[in-house]
Amino acid sequence: MIVLGSNSEIAQAFVEKVLEAGEKYQTVFLFTSNRETTQKFAQHIDVKFFQQTEIIELDLMKESYYNKFDDITSDLLFCATGYLGEGTDEALYNNKNTEKVIDINFAKLVPVLNFFAAKMERQRSGTMIVLSSVAGDRGRQSNFIYGSAKAGLTAYLSGLRNYMFSRKVHVLTVKPGFMDTK
């Protein structure tokens, strides 16, 4: 299993539900920009489920990443990668904040998803579950930069789903509403 955004409470709950259901994977790959925090979750999975984990550092804002996961394959990918950004009026005019929101939620995430989608296409099987957001359904004054990035992600996933259908890869977009998680 490949988990992008493995420090997300939603991602961690998903992993636990899958493993509690009796699914077994050779390795659960936990992609993260914060190895230290992910290490605690990896140890929890190792102890509770006797499940091998591997932590892969992936900071979409810092580096080229493809050479880090050429050998990683799975028939299940769960993506909870996201960044809300700063919600102040000043943040609207802060281009670094704007770029980070767009990059993490869309621009630099899509190539990673494409990379794994291509691997699943070659194996002619797989499921990609990707969290987007209802914030992308319409522009709201409080978070329209985040919403526009999520709208782009949702449109991308819709096209990917249609493209992958005949290739036996299932792409599921999940758009939860407001959630009280970190």
Tab-separated table of C-alpha atoms in Angstrom:
chain	number	residue	atom	x	y	z
A	1	MET	CA	0.000	0.000	0.000
A	2	ILE	CA	1.242	3.476	-0.884
A	3	VAL	CA	0.159	6.310	1.420
A	4	LEU	CA	0.846	9.875	0.348
A	5	GLY	CA	0.388	12.337	3.197
A	6	SER	CA	0.851	9.681	5.852
A	7	ASN	CA	0.801	12.167	8.753
A	8	SER	CA	-2.808	13.003	7.993
A	9	GLU	CA	-5.218	11.683	10.614
A	10	ILE	CA	-7.480	10.564	7.764
A	11	ALA	CA	-4.658	8.638	6.090
A	12	GLN	CA	-3.721	6.954	9.351
A	13	ALA	CA	-7.336	5.969	10.059
A	14	PHE	CA	-7.612	4.591	6.510
A	15	VAL	CA	-4.479	2.466	6.913
A	16	GLU	CA	-5.752	1.072	10.207
A	17	LYS	CA	-9.185	0.213	8.729
A	18	VAL	CA	-7.621	-1.579	5.772
A	19	LEU	CA	-5.275	-3.572	7.994
A	20	GLU	CA	-8.033	-4.312	10.536
A	21	ALA	CA	-10.067	-5.770	7.664
A	22	GLY	CA	-7.333	-8.350	7.251
A	23	GLU	CA	-5.604	-6.960	4.181
A	24	LYS	CA	-1.897	-7.722	4.142
A	25	TYR	CA	0.765	-5.958	2.124
A	26	GLN	CA	4.378	-6.820	1.645
A	27	THR	CA	5.130	-3.249	2.711
A	28	VAL	CA	3.100	-0.179	3.634
A	29	PHE	CA	4.974	2.748	2.083
A	30	LEU	CA	4.445	5.887	4.151
A	31	PHE	CA	5.332	9.012	2.168
A	32	THR	CA	5.927	12.044	4.338
A	33	SER	CA	7.637	15.392	4.603
A	34	ASN	CA	8.113	14.779	8.353
A	35	ARG	CA	9.986	11.543	9.041
A	36	GLU	CA	9.976	11.990	12.825
A	37	THR	CA	6.194	12.213	13.122
A	38	THR	CA	5.655	9.371	10.661
A	39	GLN	CA	8.070	7.143	12.583
A	40	LYS	CA	5.614	6.962	15.496
A	41	PHE	CA	2.800	5.825	13.209
A	42	ALA	CA	5.064	3.309	11.459
A	43	GLN	CA	6.019	1.760	14.809
A	44	HIS	CA	2.340	1.582	15.767
A	45	ILE	CA	1.516	-0.293	12.531
A	46	ASP	CA	4.500	-2.614	12.971
A	47	VAL	CA	3.455	-3.556	16.524
A	48	LYS	CA	-0.327	-3.670	16.132
A	49	PHE	CA	-0.539	-5.423	12.766
A	50	PHE	CA	2.889	-7.041	12.366
A	51	GLN	CA	3.012	-5.102	9.129
A	52	GLN	CA	6.274	-4.021	7.548
A	53	THR	CA	6.439	-0.299	6.828
A	54	GLU	CA	8.871	1.879	4.985
A	55	ILE	CA	9.064	5.635	5.380
A	56	ILE	CA	9.868	7.587	2.242
A	57	GLU	CA	10.646	11.265	2.632
A	58	LEU	CA	8.795	13.341	0.080
A	59	ASP	CA	8.662	17.096	0.357
A	60	LEU	CA	6.906	18.348	-2.753
A	61	MET	CA	8.326	21.838	-2.190
A	62	LYS	CA	11.983	20.866	-2.047
A	63	GLU	CA	13.242	18.234	-4.371
A	64	SER	CA	13.085	15.946	-7.307
A	65	TYR	CA	11.646	12.717	-6.053
A	66	TYR	CA	11.270	10.173	-8.860
A	67	ASN	CA	14.550	8.377	-8.257
A	68	LYS	CA	13.425	7.780	-4.666
A	69	PHE	CA	10.564	5.456	-5.576
A	70	ASP	CA	11.272	3.806	-8.893
A	71	ASP	CA	11.058	0.349	-7.303
A	72	ILE	CA	7.847	0.956	-5.322
A	73	THR	CA	4.700	-0.708	-6.630
A	74	SER	CA	1.339	-1.510	-5.098
A	75	ASP	CA	-2.224	-2.141	-6.157
A	76	LEU	CA	-3.501	0.453	-3.650
A	77	LEU	CA	-2.615	4.127	-3.337
A	78	PHE	CA	-4.238	6.435	-0.803
A	79	CYS	CA	-3.489	10.149	-1.054
A	80	ALA	CA	-4.296	12.596	1.721
A	81	THR	CA	-1.689	15.161	0.710
A	82	GLY	CA	-2.876	18.703	1.210
A	83	TYR	CA	-2.060	22.133	2.520
A	84	LEU	CA	-4.696	24.719	3.448
A	85	GLY	CA	-2.269	27.625	3.721
A	86	GLU	CA	-2.665	30.804	5.646
A	87	GLY	CA	-6.165	32.214	5.735
A	88	THR	CA	-5.429	35.852	6.428
A	89	ASP	CA	-5.950	38.795	4.112
A	90	GLU	CA	-2.179	39.307	4.055
A	91	ALA	CA	-1.691	35.716	2.850
A	92	LEU	CA	-3.698	36.480	-0.288
A	93	TYR	CA	-0.915	38.736	-1.484
A	94	ASN	CA	1.870	36.493	-0.226
A	95	ASN	CA	3.025	34.714	-3.358
A	96	LYS	CA	5.048	32.154	-1.401
A	97	ASN	CA	1.874	31.060	0.420
A	98	THR	CA	-0.074	30.986	-2.857
A	99	GLU	CA	2.597	28.938	-4.618
A	100	LYS	CA	2.841	26.486	-1.733
A	101	VAL	CA	-0.940	25.931	-1.655
A	102	ILE	CA	-1.123	25.390	-5.417
A	103	ASP	CA	2.029	23.259	-5.558
A	104	ILE	CA	1.141	20.881	-2.724
A	105	ASN	CA	-2.531	20.521	-3.625
A	106	PHE	CA	-2.107	20.335	-7.382
A	107	ALA	CA	0.940	21.343	-9.409
A	108	LYS	CA	3.574	19.159	-7.751
A	109	LEU	CA	1.171	16.460	-6.594
A	110	VAL	CA	-0.175	15.594	-10.058
A	111	PRO	CA	3.202	14.363	-11.396
A	112	VAL	CA	3.506	12.016	-8.387
A	113	LEU	CA	0.010	10.666	-9.001
A	114	ASN	CA	0.816	10.290	-12.718
A	115	PHE	CA	3.967	8.350	-11.827
A	116	PHE	CA	2.035	5.782	-9.794
A	117	ALA	CA	-0.907	5.734	-12.219
A	118	ALA	CA	1.496	4.766	-15.006
A	119	LYS	CA	2.846	1.905	-12.889
A	120	MET	CA	-0.704	0.672	-12.217
A	121	GLU	CA	-1.546	1.002	-15.911
A	122	ARG	CA	1.432	-1.205	-16.806
A	123	GLN	CA	0.316	-3.855	-14.288
A	124	ARG	CA	-3.304	-3.429	-15.501
A	125	SER	CA	-4.691	-3.259	-11.990
A	126	GLY	CA	-4.897	-0.962	-9.026
A	127	THR	CA	-6.945	1.472	-7.042
A	128	MET	CA	-6.107	5.100	-6.390
A	129	ILE	CA	-8.090	6.846	-3.659
A	130	VAL	CA	-7.359	10.561	-3.566
A	131	LEU	CA	-8.785	13.160	-1.202
A	132	SER	CA	-9.827	16.417	-2.790
A	133	SER	CA	-12.245	18.892	-1.202
A	134	VAL	CA	-15.685	20.435	-1.511
A	135	ALA	CA	-13.779	23.733	-1.290
A	136	GLY	CA	-13.134	23.231	-5.001
A	137	ASP	CA	-16.828	23.162	-5.865
A	138	ARG	CA	-17.154	26.946	-5.825
A	139	GLY	CA	-14.995	29.914	-4.966
A	140	ARG	CA	-15.312	31.049	-1.378
A	141	GLN	CA	-13.741	34.285	-0.292
A	142	SER	CA	-12.112	32.657	2.731
A	143	ASN	CA	-10.101	30.019	0.866
A	144	PHE	CA	-10.393	30.474	-2.889
A	145	ILE	CA	-6.720	29.761	-3.589
A	146	TYR	CA	-6.944	26.416	-1.785
A	147	GLY	CA	-10.330	25.790	-3.436
A	148	SER	CA	-8.994	26.524	-6.901
A	149	ALA	CA	-6.108	24.086	-6.390
A	150	LYS	CA	-8.535	21.399	-5.204
A	151	ALA	CA	-10.835	22.147	-8.163
A	152	GLY	CA	-7.883	21.487	-10.454
A	153	LEU	CA	-7.115	18.248	-8.604
A	154	THR	CA	-10.739	17.099	-8.886
A	155	ALA	CA	-10.817	17.829	-12.632
A	156	TYR	CA	-7.503	16.011	-13.088
A	157	LEU	CA	-8.810	12.967	-11.200
A	158	SER	CA	-11.980	12.947	-13.298
A	159	GLY	CA	-9.929	12.809	-16.471
A	160	LEU	CA	-7.540	10.217	-15.022
A	161	ARG	CA	-10.514	8.067	-13.985
A	162	ASN	CA	-11.906	8.125	-17.516
A	163	TYR	CA	-8.497	7.401	-19.023
A	164	MET	CA	-7.754	4.512	-16.641
A	165	PHE	CA	-11.180	2.833	-16.843
A	166	SER	CA	-10.320	0.615	-19.815
A	167	ARG	CA	-6.897	-0.041	-18.306
A	168	LYS	CA	-8.424	-1.719	-15.218
A	169	VAL	CA	-7.255	0.977	-12.767
A	170	HIS	CA	-9.914	2.453	-10.502
A	171	VAL	CA	-9.572	6.113	-9.517
A	172	LEU	CA	-11.773	7.324	-6.668
A	173	THR	CA	-12.062	10.983	-5.710
A	174	VAL	CA	-13.207	11.608	-2.141
A	175	LYS	CA	-14.428	15.117	-1.320
A	176	PRO	CA	-15.116	15.303	2.401
A	177	GLY	CA	-16.781	18.378	3.782
A	178	PHE	CA	-15.421	20.336	6.724
A	179	MET	CA	-13.478	18.069	9.049
A	180	ASP	CA	-12.161	18.766	12.511
A	181	THR	CA	-8.698	17.269	12.073
A	182	LYS	CA	-5.251	18.766	12.039
